mmCIF file of C-alpha atoms and ligand atoms in Angstrom:
data_model
loop_
_atom_site.group_PDB
_atom_site.id
_atom_site.type_symbol
_atom_site.label_atom_id
_atom_site.label_comp_id
_atom_site.label_asym_id
_atom_site.label_seq_id
_atom_site.Cartn_x
_atom_site.Cartn_y
_atom_site.Cartn_z
ATOM 1 C CA MET A 1 -6.871 44.854 -16.655
ATOM 2 C CA THR A 2 -8.036 42.089 -19.038
ATOM 3 C CA PRO A 3 -10.004 39.363 -17.371
ATOM 4 C CA THR A 4 -8.097 36.099 -16.707
ATOM 5 C CA PRO A 5 -9.476 32.963 -18.399
ATOM 6 C CA VAL A 6 -10.756 30.869 -15.466
ATOM 7 C CA HIS A 7 -9.106 27.646 -16.589
ATOM 8 C CA VAL A 8 -5.523 28.639 -16.158
ATOM 9 C CA PRO A 9 -3.901 25.935 -13.964
ATOM 10 C CA VAL A 10 -2.314 27.320 -10.804
ATOM 11 C CA ALA A 11 1.463 27.012 -10.284
ATOM 12 C CA LEU A 12 1.728 25.030 -13.489
ATOM 13 C CA GLU A 13 5.362 25.832 -14.324
ATOM 14 C CA ARG A 14 6.649 25.423 -10.740
ATOM 15 C CA SER A 15 4.732 22.158 -10.223
ATOM 16 C CA LEU A 16 6.017 20.632 -13.480
ATOM 17 C CA GLU A 17 9.539 21.907 -12.808
ATOM 18 C CA LEU A 18 9.587 20.112 -9.388
ATOM 19 C CA LEU A 19 8.080 16.981 -10.804
ATOM 20 C CA ALA A 20 10.170 16.943 -14.064
ATOM 21 C CA PRO A 21 12.936 14.538 -12.940
ATOM 22 C CA ALA A 22 10.165 12.082 -11.967
ATOM 23 C CA LEU A 23 8.184 12.542 -15.176
ATOM 24 C CA SER A 24 11.014 11.903 -17.594
ATOM 25 C CA VAL A 25 12.377 8.587 -16.240
ATOM 26 C CA GLU A 26 11.797 5.358 -18.152
ATOM 27 C CA GLY A 27 8.257 4.039 -17.418
ATOM 28 C CA ALA A 28 7.160 7.276 -15.638
ATOM 29 C CA VAL A 29 3.674 7.291 -14.179
ATOM 30 C CA LEU A 30 1.967 10.431 -12.796
ATOM 31 C CA VAL A 31 -1.028 10.151 -10.592
ATOM 32 C CA ASP A 32 -2.981 13.359 -10.938
ATOM 33 C CA ALA A 33 -5.194 12.928 -7.859
ATOM 34 C CA THR A 34 -7.335 15.930 -8.721
ATOM 35 C CA LEU A 35 -7.682 15.740 -12.536
ATOM 36 C CA GLY A 36 -10.294 18.557 -12.771
ATOM 37 C CA LEU A 37 -10.248 19.976 -16.294
ATOM 38 C CA GLY A 38 -6.879 18.223 -17.009
ATOM 39 C CA GLY A 39 -4.812 21.404 -17.283
ATOM 40 C CA HIS A 40 -1.765 20.153 -15.317
ATOM 41 C CA ALA A 41 -2.247 16.689 -16.796
ATOM 42 C CA GLU A 42 -2.241 17.959 -20.396
ATOM 43 C CA ALA A 43 0.941 19.954 -19.925
ATOM 44 C CA ALA A 44 2.722 17.001 -18.283
ATOM 45 C CA LEU A 45 1.660 14.614 -21.086
ATOM 46 C CA GLU A 46 2.787 17.081 -23.744
ATOM 47 C CA ARG A 47 6.167 17.763 -22.252
ATOM 48 C CA HIS A 48 6.957 14.133 -21.310
ATOM 49 C CA PRO A 49 6.179 11.813 -24.280
ATOM 50 C CA GLY A 50 6.931 8.661 -22.322
ATOM 51 C CA LEU A 51 4.657 9.562 -19.443
ATOM 52 C CA THR A 52 1.534 7.554 -18.476
ATOM 53 C CA LEU A 53 -1.131 9.394 -16.547
ATOM 54 C CA VAL A 54 -3.583 8.076 -13.945
ATOM 55 C CA GLY A 55 -6.073 10.860 -13.401
ATOM 56 C CA LEU A 56 -8.535 10.662 -10.466
ATOM 57 C CA ASP A 57 -11.560 12.845 -9.734
ATOM 58 C CA ARG A 58 -14.685 12.282 -7.681
ATOM 59 C CA ASP A 59 -16.683 14.558 -10.102
ATOM 60 C CA SER A 60 -17.913 12.656 -13.060
ATOM 61 C CA ASP A 61 -18.327 15.832 -15.089
ATOM 62 C CA ALA A 62 -14.595 16.528 -14.592
ATOM 63 C CA ILE A 63 -13.703 12.966 -15.638
ATOM 64 C CA GLU A 64 -15.756 13.393 -18.839
ATOM 65 C CA ARG A 65 -14.445 16.922 -19.647
ATOM 66 C CA ALA A 66 -10.847 15.929 -19.005
ATOM 67 C CA GLY A 67 -11.367 12.851 -21.169
ATOM 68 C CA GLU A 68 -12.205 15.014 -24.154
ATOM 69 C CA ARG A 69 -9.284 17.241 -23.561
ATOM 70 C CA LEU A 70 -6.815 14.398 -23.143
ATOM 71 C CA ALA A 71 -8.297 12.096 -25.872
ATOM 72 C CA ARG A 72 -5.353 12.695 -28.186
ATOM 73 C CA PHE A 73 -2.979 11.013 -25.739
ATOM 74 C CA GLY A 74 -4.855 7.695 -26.162
ATOM 75 C CA ALA A 75 -3.714 4.768 -24.070
ATOM 76 C CA ARG A 76 -1.308 6.892 -22.120
ATOM 77 C CA VAL A 77 -4.240 8.241 -20.052
ATOM 78 C CA HIS A 78 -6.344 6.288 -17.509
ATOM 79 C CA ARG A 79 -9.181 8.211 -15.891
ATOM 80 C CA VAL A 80 -10.780 6.867 -12.680
ATOM 81 C CA HIS A 81 -13.929 8.250 -11.017
ATOM 82 C CA THR A 82 -13.001 8.040 -7.360
ATOM 83 C CA VAL A 83 -12.371 9.982 -4.238
ATOM 84 C CA TYR A 84 -8.574 10.417 -4.007
ATOM 85 C CA SER A 85 -8.452 8.222 -0.877
ATOM 86 C CA GLY A 86 -9.193 5.373 -3.281
ATOM 87 C CA LEU A 87 -5.772 5.957 -4.957
ATOM 88 C CA ARG A 88 -4.284 2.579 -3.939
ATOM 89 C CA THR A 89 -7.446 0.649 -5.158
ATOM 90 C CA ALA A 90 -7.322 2.500 -8.470
ATOM 91 C CA LEU A 91 -3.710 1.677 -9.017
ATOM 92 C CA ASP A 92 -4.281 -2.017 -8.115
ATOM 93 C CA ALA A 93 -7.104 -2.201 -10.642
ATOM 94 C CA LEU A 94 -4.704 -0.926 -13.274
ATOM 95 C CA GLY A 95 -1.997 -3.385 -12.183
ATOM 96 C CA ILE A 96 0.325 -0.539 -11.299
ATOM 97 C CA ASP A 97 2.502 -1.236 -8.210
ATOM 98 C CA SER A 98 4.354 2.034 -7.824
ATOM 99 C CA VAL A 99 4.402 5.411 -9.523
ATOM 100 C CA THR A 100 7.032 8.071 -10.155
ATOM 101 C CA ALA A 101 4.980 11.246 -9.455
ATOM 102 C CA VAL A 102 1.834 12.471 -7.689
ATOM 103 C CA LEU A 103 0.091 15.854 -7.914
ATOM 104 C CA PHE A 104 -2.674 17.092 -5.767
ATOM 105 C CA ASP A 105 -4.339 20.427 -6.780
ATOM 106 C CA LEU A 106 -6.878 20.545 -4.005
ATOM 107 C CA GLY A 107 -10.332 22.148 -3.648
ATOM 108 C CA VAL A 108 -12.975 22.947 -6.219
ATOM 109 C CA SER A 109 -12.319 23.516 -9.911
ATOM 110 C CA SER A 110 -13.216 26.649 -11.896
ATOM 111 C CA MET A 111 -15.725 24.487 -13.739
ATOM 112 C CA GLN A 112 -17.510 23.586 -10.424
ATOM 113 C CA LEU A 113 -17.582 27.177 -9.360
ATOM 114 C CA ASP A 114 -18.829 28.241 -12.826
ATOM 115 C CA GLN A 115 -21.710 25.760 -12.774
ATOM 116 C CA ALA A 116 -23.967 27.927 -10.767
ATOM 117 C CA GLU A 117 -26.516 25.146 -10.092
ATOM 118 C CA ARG A 118 -24.057 23.246 -8.090
ATOM 119 C CA GLY A 119 -24.227 25.817 -5.312
ATOM 120 C CA PHE A 120 -20.489 26.262 -4.510
ATOM 121 C CA ALA A 121 -20.550 30.025 -5.127
ATOM 122 C CA TYR A 122 -22.066 32.353 -2.604
ATOM 123 C CA ALA A 123 -22.275 35.084 -5.268
ATOM 124 C CA GLN A 124 -24.849 33.213 -7.367
ATOM 125 C CA ASP A 125 -28.279 31.987 -6.276
ATOM 126 C CA ALA A 126 -28.627 28.230 -6.642
ATOM 127 C CA PRO A 127 -29.800 25.112 -4.732
ATOM 128 C CA LEU A 128 -27.503 24.377 -1.790
ATOM 129 C CA ASP A 129 -25.911 21.225 -3.178
ATOM 130 C CA MET A 130 -22.094 21.561 -2.974
ATOM 131 C CA ARG A 131 -21.365 17.874 -3.631
ATOM 132 C CA MET A 132 -18.328 17.386 -5.821
ATOM 133 C CA ASP A 133 -19.687 13.870 -6.591
ATOM 134 C CA ARG A 134 -23.362 14.436 -7.379
ATOM 135 C CA THR A 135 -23.989 10.683 -7.273
ATOM 136 C CA SER A 136 -23.628 10.301 -3.570
ATOM 137 C CA GLY A 137 -23.765 11.840 -0.108
ATOM 138 C CA PRO A 138 -25.792 14.606 1.603
ATOM 139 C CA THR A 139 -26.200 18.044 0.087
ATOM 140 C CA ALA A 140 -25.448 21.278 1.936
ATOM 141 C CA ALA A 141 -29.250 21.752 2.247
ATOM 142 C CA ALA A 142 -29.525 18.390 4.046
ATOM 143 C CA VAL A 143 -26.683 19.344 6.439
ATOM 144 C CA LEU A 144 -28.468 22.671 7.185
ATOM 145 C CA ALA A 145 -31.763 20.916 7.698
ATOM 146 C CA GLU A 146 -30.575 17.942 9.840
ATOM 147 C CA TYR A 147 -27.560 18.853 11.890
ATOM 148 C CA SER A 148 -28.064 19.977 15.475
ATOM 149 C CA GLU A 149 -27.145 23.518 16.476
ATOM 150 C CA ALA A 150 -24.024 22.158 18.171
ATOM 151 C CA GLU A 151 -22.943 20.314 15.123
ATOM 152 C CA LEU A 152 -23.385 23.355 12.865
ATOM 153 C CA ARG A 153 -21.481 25.458 15.323
ATOM 154 C CA ARG A 154 -18.577 22.957 15.335
ATOM 155 C CA ILE A 155 -18.335 22.732 11.515
ATOM 156 C CA PHE A 156 -18.536 26.547 11.084
ATOM 157 C CA TYR A 157 -15.903 27.002 13.741
ATOM 158 C CA GLN A 158 -13.554 24.123 12.725
ATOM 159 C CA TYR A 159 -13.866 24.100 8.981
ATOM 160 C CA GLY A 160 -14.687 27.777 8.408
ATOM 161 C CA GLU A 161 -12.625 29.224 11.300
ATOM 162 C CA GLU A 162 -15.714 31.386 11.675
ATOM 163 C CA LYS A 163 -15.783 33.432 14.878
ATOM 164 C CA LEU A 164 -19.517 34.000 14.650
ATOM 165 C CA ALA A 165 -20.139 30.231 14.327
ATOM 166 C CA ALA A 166 -22.416 30.059 17.420
ATOM 167 C CA ARG A 167 -24.513 33.007 16.276
ATOM 168 C CA PHE A 168 -24.952 31.670 12.700
ATOM 169 C CA ALA A 169 -25.807 28.168 13.995
ATOM 170 C CA ARG A 170 -28.509 29.548 16.322
ATOM 171 C CA ARG A 171 -30.017 31.661 13.511
ATOM 172 C CA ILE A 172 -30.096 28.718 11.118
ATOM 173 C CA VAL A 173 -31.927 26.493 13.572
ATOM 174 C CA GLU A 174 -34.437 29.269 14.300
ATOM 175 C CA SER A 175 -34.928 30.038 10.680
ATOM 176 C CA ARG A 176 -35.417 26.434 9.523
ATOM 177 C CA GLN A 177 -38.333 26.103 11.866
ATOM 178 C CA GLU A 178 -40.092 28.692 9.682
ATOM 179 C CA GLN A 179 -38.956 27.462 6.292
ATOM 180 C CA PRO A 180 -36.179 25.136 5.017
ATOM 181 C CA LEU A 181 -32.904 26.703 3.787
ATOM 182 C CA GLU A 182 -32.639 25.417 0.266
ATOM 183 C CA ARG A 183 -31.017 28.142 -1.791
ATOM 184 C CA SER A 184 -27.626 29.888 -1.512
ATOM 185 C CA SER A 185 -29.278 33.346 -1.519
ATOM 186 C CA GLN A 186 -31.352 32.449 1.583
ATOM 187 C CA LEU A 187 -28.182 31.434 3.423
ATOM 188 C CA VAL A 188 -26.303 34.513 2.304
ATOM 189 C CA GLU A 189 -29.146 36.764 3.443
ATOM 190 C CA LEU A 190 -29.377 35.021 6.789
ATOM 191 C CA ILE A 191 -25.638 35.383 7.399
ATOM 192 C CA ALA A 192 -25.594 38.979 6.317
ATOM 193 C CA ALA A 193 -28.512 39.754 8.674
ATOM 194 C CA ALA A 194 -26.886 37.951 11.568
ATOM 195 C CA THR A 195 -23.504 39.717 11.125
ATOM 196 C CA PRO A 196 -23.163 42.692 13.495
ATOM 197 C CA ARG A 197 -22.357 45.933 11.689
ATOM 198 C CA ALA A 198 -19.382 46.507 13.927
ATOM 199 C CA VAL A 199 -17.791 43.271 12.720
ATOM 200 C CA GLN A 200 -15.470 44.222 9.908
ATOM 201 C CA ARG A 201 -13.755 41.240 8.396
ATOM 202 C CA ALA A 202 -11.900 40.371 5.241
ATOM 203 C CA GLY A 203 -13.951 38.928 2.389
ATOM 204 C CA HIS A 204 -17.620 38.163 1.975
ATOM 205 C CA PRO A 205 -19.534 37.512 5.208
ATOM 206 C CA ALA A 206 -20.727 34.076 3.953
ATOM 207 C CA LYS A 207 -17.282 32.995 2.701
ATOM 208 C CA ARG A 208 -16.283 30.953 5.748
ATOM 209 C CA VAL A 209 -19.698 29.317 6.181
ATOM 210 C CA PHE A 210 -19.758 28.165 2.587
ATOM 211 C CA GLN A 211 -16.180 26.838 2.916
ATOM 212 C CA ALA A 212 -17.216 24.921 6.055
ATOM 213 C CA LEU A 213 -20.291 23.364 4.380
ATOM 214 C CA ARG A 214 -18.284 22.333 1.376
ATOM 215 C CA ILE A 215 -15.673 20.644 3.525
ATOM 216 C CA GLU A 216 -18.371 18.845 5.518
ATOM 217 C CA VAL A 217 -20.486 17.801 2.559
ATOM 218 C CA ASN A 218 -17.462 16.365 0.724
ATOM 219 C CA GLY A 219 -15.607 15.000 3.774
ATOM 220 C CA GLU A 220 -12.614 16.841 2.339
ATOM 221 C CA LEU A 221 -10.239 16.711 5.348
ATOM 222 C CA ALA A 222 -10.706 12.994 6.025
ATOM 223 C CA ALA A 223 -10.231 12.145 2.434
ATOM 224 C CA LEU A 224 -7.017 14.115 2.323
ATOM 225 C CA GLU A 225 -5.743 12.578 5.578
ATOM 226 C CA ALA A 226 -6.263 9.124 4.053
ATOM 227 C CA ALA A 227 -5.004 9.969 0.554
ATOM 228 C CA LEU A 228 -1.624 11.506 1.421
ATOM 229 C CA PRO A 229 -0.150 8.425 3.127
ATOM 230 C CA ALA A 230 -1.513 6.265 0.315
ATOM 231 C CA ALA A 231 0.084 8.559 -2.295
ATOM 232 C CA LEU A 232 3.523 8.643 -0.439
ATOM 233 C CA ASP A 233 3.487 4.882 -0.007
ATOM 234 C CA SER A 234 2.926 4.387 -3.746
ATOM 235 C CA LEU A 235 5.919 6.483 -4.764
ATOM 236 C CA ALA A 236 9.026 4.599 -6.066
ATOM 237 C CA VAL A 237 12.478 5.751 -4.925
ATOM 238 C CA LYS A 238 13.209 9.170 -6.534
ATOM 239 C CA GLY A 239 9.474 9.586 -6.963
ATOM 240 C CA ARG A 240 8.125 13.091 -6.321
ATOM 241 C CA ILE A 241 4.958 14.632 -4.961
ATOM 242 C CA VAL A 242 3.631 18.236 -5.251
ATOM 243 C CA VAL A 243 0.573 19.379 -3.333
ATOM 244 C CA LEU A 244 -1.222 22.628 -3.948
ATOM 245 C CA ALA A 245 -3.422 23.698 -1.010
ATOM 246 C CA TYR A 246 -5.706 26.741 -0.957
ATOM 247 C CA GLN A 247 -6.812 26.925 2.624
ATOM 248 C CA SER A 248 -5.006 26.544 5.952
ATOM 249 C CA LEU A 249 -6.832 23.365 7.171
ATOM 250 C CA GLU A 250 -5.718 21.372 4.132
ATOM 251 C CA ASP A 251 -2.282 22.875 4.185
ATOM 252 C CA ARG A 252 -1.801 21.923 7.780
ATOM 253 C CA ILE A 253 -2.599 18.300 6.991
ATOM 254 C CA VAL A 254 -0.040 18.333 4.134
ATOM 255 C CA LYS A 255 2.558 20.032 6.303
ATOM 256 C CA ARG A 256 2.116 17.480 9.114
ATOM 257 C CA GLU A 257 2.255 14.444 6.876
ATOM 258 C CA LEU A 258 5.374 15.636 4.979
ATOM 259 C CA ALA A 259 7.042 16.676 8.252
ATOM 260 C CA ALA A 260 6.502 13.175 9.647
ATOM 261 C CA ARG A 261 7.786 11.433 6.537
ATOM 262 C CA THR A 262 10.825 13.628 6.151
ATOM 263 C CA SER A 263 11.984 13.221 9.763
ATOM 264 C CA SER A 264 14.292 10.602 11.149
ATOM 265 C CA THR A 265 12.516 7.972 13.312
ATOM 266 C CA ALA A 266 15.648 7.383 15.388
ATOM 267 C CA PRO A 267 14.828 7.373 19.159
ATOM 268 C CA ALA A 268 16.177 10.582 20.853
ATOM 269 C CA GLY A 269 19.589 10.147 22.343
ATOM 270 C CA LEU A 270 20.821 7.428 19.957
ATOM 271 C CA PRO A 271 24.425 8.479 19.038
ATOM 272 C CA VAL A 272 24.344 7.158 15.443
ATOM 273 C CA GLU A 273 21.313 7.058 13.134
ATOM 274 C CA LEU A 274 20.681 3.540 11.848
ATOM 275 C CA PRO A 275 19.827 3.189 8.198
ATOM 276 C CA GLU A 276 16.297 1.972 8.964
ATOM 277 C CA HIS A 277 15.671 5.164 10.942
ATOM 278 C CA ARG A 278 16.602 7.509 8.064
ATOM 279 C CA ALA A 279 13.697 9.487 6.695
ATOM 280 C CA GLU A 280 12.087 7.984 3.580
ATOM 281 C CA PHE A 281 11.534 11.439 2.018
ATOM 282 C CA ARG A 282 13.204 14.809 1.730
ATOM 283 C CA LEU A 283 11.451 18.166 1.215
ATOM 284 C CA LEU A 284 12.003 19.777 -2.103
ATOM 285 C CA VAL A 285 10.941 23.238 -1.045
ATOM 286 C CA ARG A 286 11.420 24.972 2.310
ATOM 287 C CA GLY A 287 8.060 25.431 4.046
ATOM 288 C CA ALA A 288 5.169 26.376 1.795
ATOM 289 C CA GLU A 289 5.890 28.184 -1.431
ATOM 290 C CA LEU A 290 3.592 30.932 -2.666
ATOM 291 C CA ALA A 291 2.745 31.726 -6.297
ATOM 292 C CA SER A 292 5.118 34.253 -7.938
ATOM 293 C CA ASP A 293 4.106 37.904 -7.904
ATOM 294 C CA ALA A 294 3.514 37.749 -11.684
ATOM 295 C CA GLU A 295 1.160 34.814 -11.297
ATOM 296 C CA ARG A 296 -0.647 36.387 -8.400
ATOM 297 C CA ALA A 297 -1.198 39.513 -10.479
ATOM 298 C CA SER A 298 -2.359 37.652 -13.586
ATOM 299 C CA ASN A 299 -4.397 34.754 -12.012
ATOM 300 C CA PRO A 300 -6.205 35.676 -8.767
ATOM 301 C CA ARG A 301 -7.016 31.922 -8.078
ATOM 302 C CA SER A 302 -3.294 31.534 -7.339
ATOM 303 C CA ILE A 303 -3.282 34.080 -4.519
ATOM 304 C CA PRO A 304 -4.055 31.669 -1.636
ATOM 305 C CA VAL A 305 -2.043 28.691 -2.961
ATOM 306 C CA ARG A 306 0.519 26.970 -0.725
ATOM 307 C CA LEU A 307 2.787 24.579 -2.576
ATOM 308 C CA ARG A 308 4.689 21.799 -0.796
ATOM 309 C CA ALA A 309 6.813 19.094 -2.384
ATOM 310 C CA ALA A 310 8.923 16.061 -1.457
ATOM 311 C CA GLU A 311 10.978 13.259 -2.985
ATOM 312 C CA ARG A 312 11.381 9.666 -1.919
ATOM 313 C CA VAL A 313 15.014 9.098 -1.021
ATOM 314 C CA ARG A 314 14.798 5.459 0.074
ATOM 315 C CA GLY A 315 12.398 2.499 0.045
ATOM 316 C CA ALA A 316 9.978 1.728 2.820
ATOM 317 C CA ALA A 317 11.572 -0.022 5.836
HETATM 318 C C1 SAM B 1 -8.562 22.692 -8.479
HETATM 319 S S1 SAM B 1 -9.345 21.354 -9.365
HETATM 320 C C2 SAM B 1 -8.038 20.639 -10.252
HETATM 321 C C3 SAM B 1 -7.751 21.336 -11.532
HETATM 322 C C4 SAM B 1 -6.700 20.647 -12.421
HETATM 323 N N1 SAM B 1 -5.449 20.600 -11.747
HETATM 324 C C5 SAM B 1 -6.633 21.327 -13.732
HETATM 325 O O1 SAM B 1 -5.501 21.838 -14.082
HETATM 326 O O2 SAM B 1 -7.617 21.395 -14.466
HETATM 327 C C6 SAM B 1 -9.680 20.141 -8.107
HETATM 328 C C7 SAM B 1 -10.402 18.919 -8.611
HETATM 329 O O3 SAM B 1 -10.248 17.957 -7.547
HETATM 330 C C8 SAM B 1 -11.406 17.188 -7.380
HETATM 331 N N2 SAM B 1 -11.427 16.773 -6.013
HETATM 332 C C9 SAM B 1 -11.566 17.526 -4.937
HETATM 333 N N3 SAM B 1 -11.541 16.727 -3.782
HETATM 334 C C10 SAM B 1 -11.404 15.496 -4.309
HETATM 335 C C11 SAM B 1 -11.365 14.152 -3.606
HETATM 336 N N4 SAM B 1 -11.480 14.028 -2.326
HETATM 337 N N5 SAM B 1 -11.176 13.105 -4.416
HETATM 338 C C12 SAM B 1 -11.140 13.191 -5.763
HETATM 339 N N6 SAM B 1 -11.200 14.349 -6.458
HETATM 340 C C13 SAM B 1 -11.347 15.490 -5.688
HETATM 341 C C14 SAM B 1 -12.527 18.224 -7.683
HETATM 342 O O4 SAM B 1 -13.738 17.525 -8.128
HETATM 343 C C15 SAM B 1 -11.907 19.074 -8.819
HETATM 344 O O5 SAM B 1 -12.221 18.638 -10.101
#
């Protein structure tokens, strides 16, 4: 099999198909809340000549790289270095009241994974950094050095769904008394040594711990919990949102928020639904959609993706 270029955007055609009616209206504005390398953004701008893009990313490298890629679209592109929970503030600063489309393509970018020195990949030895925004916040090494055993156990269990959370947390606390854990290879070795032979599990033994540290270091779940309502509130009527999630914790947050916004708020037992109780949104796909078989075969990064989408059907009450 020929290797896949790492920069192929996931679910590109499906996302743009779902967003299309909201990208082609007069005055269309797309918020790409996770601009990354600008793959989705570039395709949307190319296909919809009247579209304005507001691209957010907390990683200044991504903002810069996407800027080069999207330079030819000139004033149609606004890039903002921010956590996506700052979406409303970013729109206010641009004088934009409402938008017609929002896209979230969650998680780390292929660029972040490829930059070994950022410490996201357990397969490459690097300092344990893992910050998407290298200008602020504690690194993974600081979390490993400073959190109590109970806190480490909790994050491995909750954010990594790691069954051996207690065991790994204990080993880390023992080991850091000898020497600090500063590099990914040290952490990978510790986890491998602490994993009982009999425990056969899918994937790399360090996969879940790395995921948990990344989520903790970047406050990923809290940012998403704040950003989704802000994004939905900013959508005009007929505005559309597509969210691509790659792990179950994020997908659960998306599912819950969309379920709440697409349900009637009428009290149980009311014989007729009043207009103000009607849901503000409708789902555009049933449940979570997976990538097509063809995409899964050609782009392994698409294998875990869960796509959810909704459309605003009426204004806020
Ligand atoms: C999967 S990549 C997006 C790739 C992009 N769709 C493309 O086609 O090139 C996710 C991007 O979201 C950014 N990101 C993740 N969490 C974020 C957050 N809470 N706020 C802002 N950006 C975030 C990451 O820095 C990364 O660049």
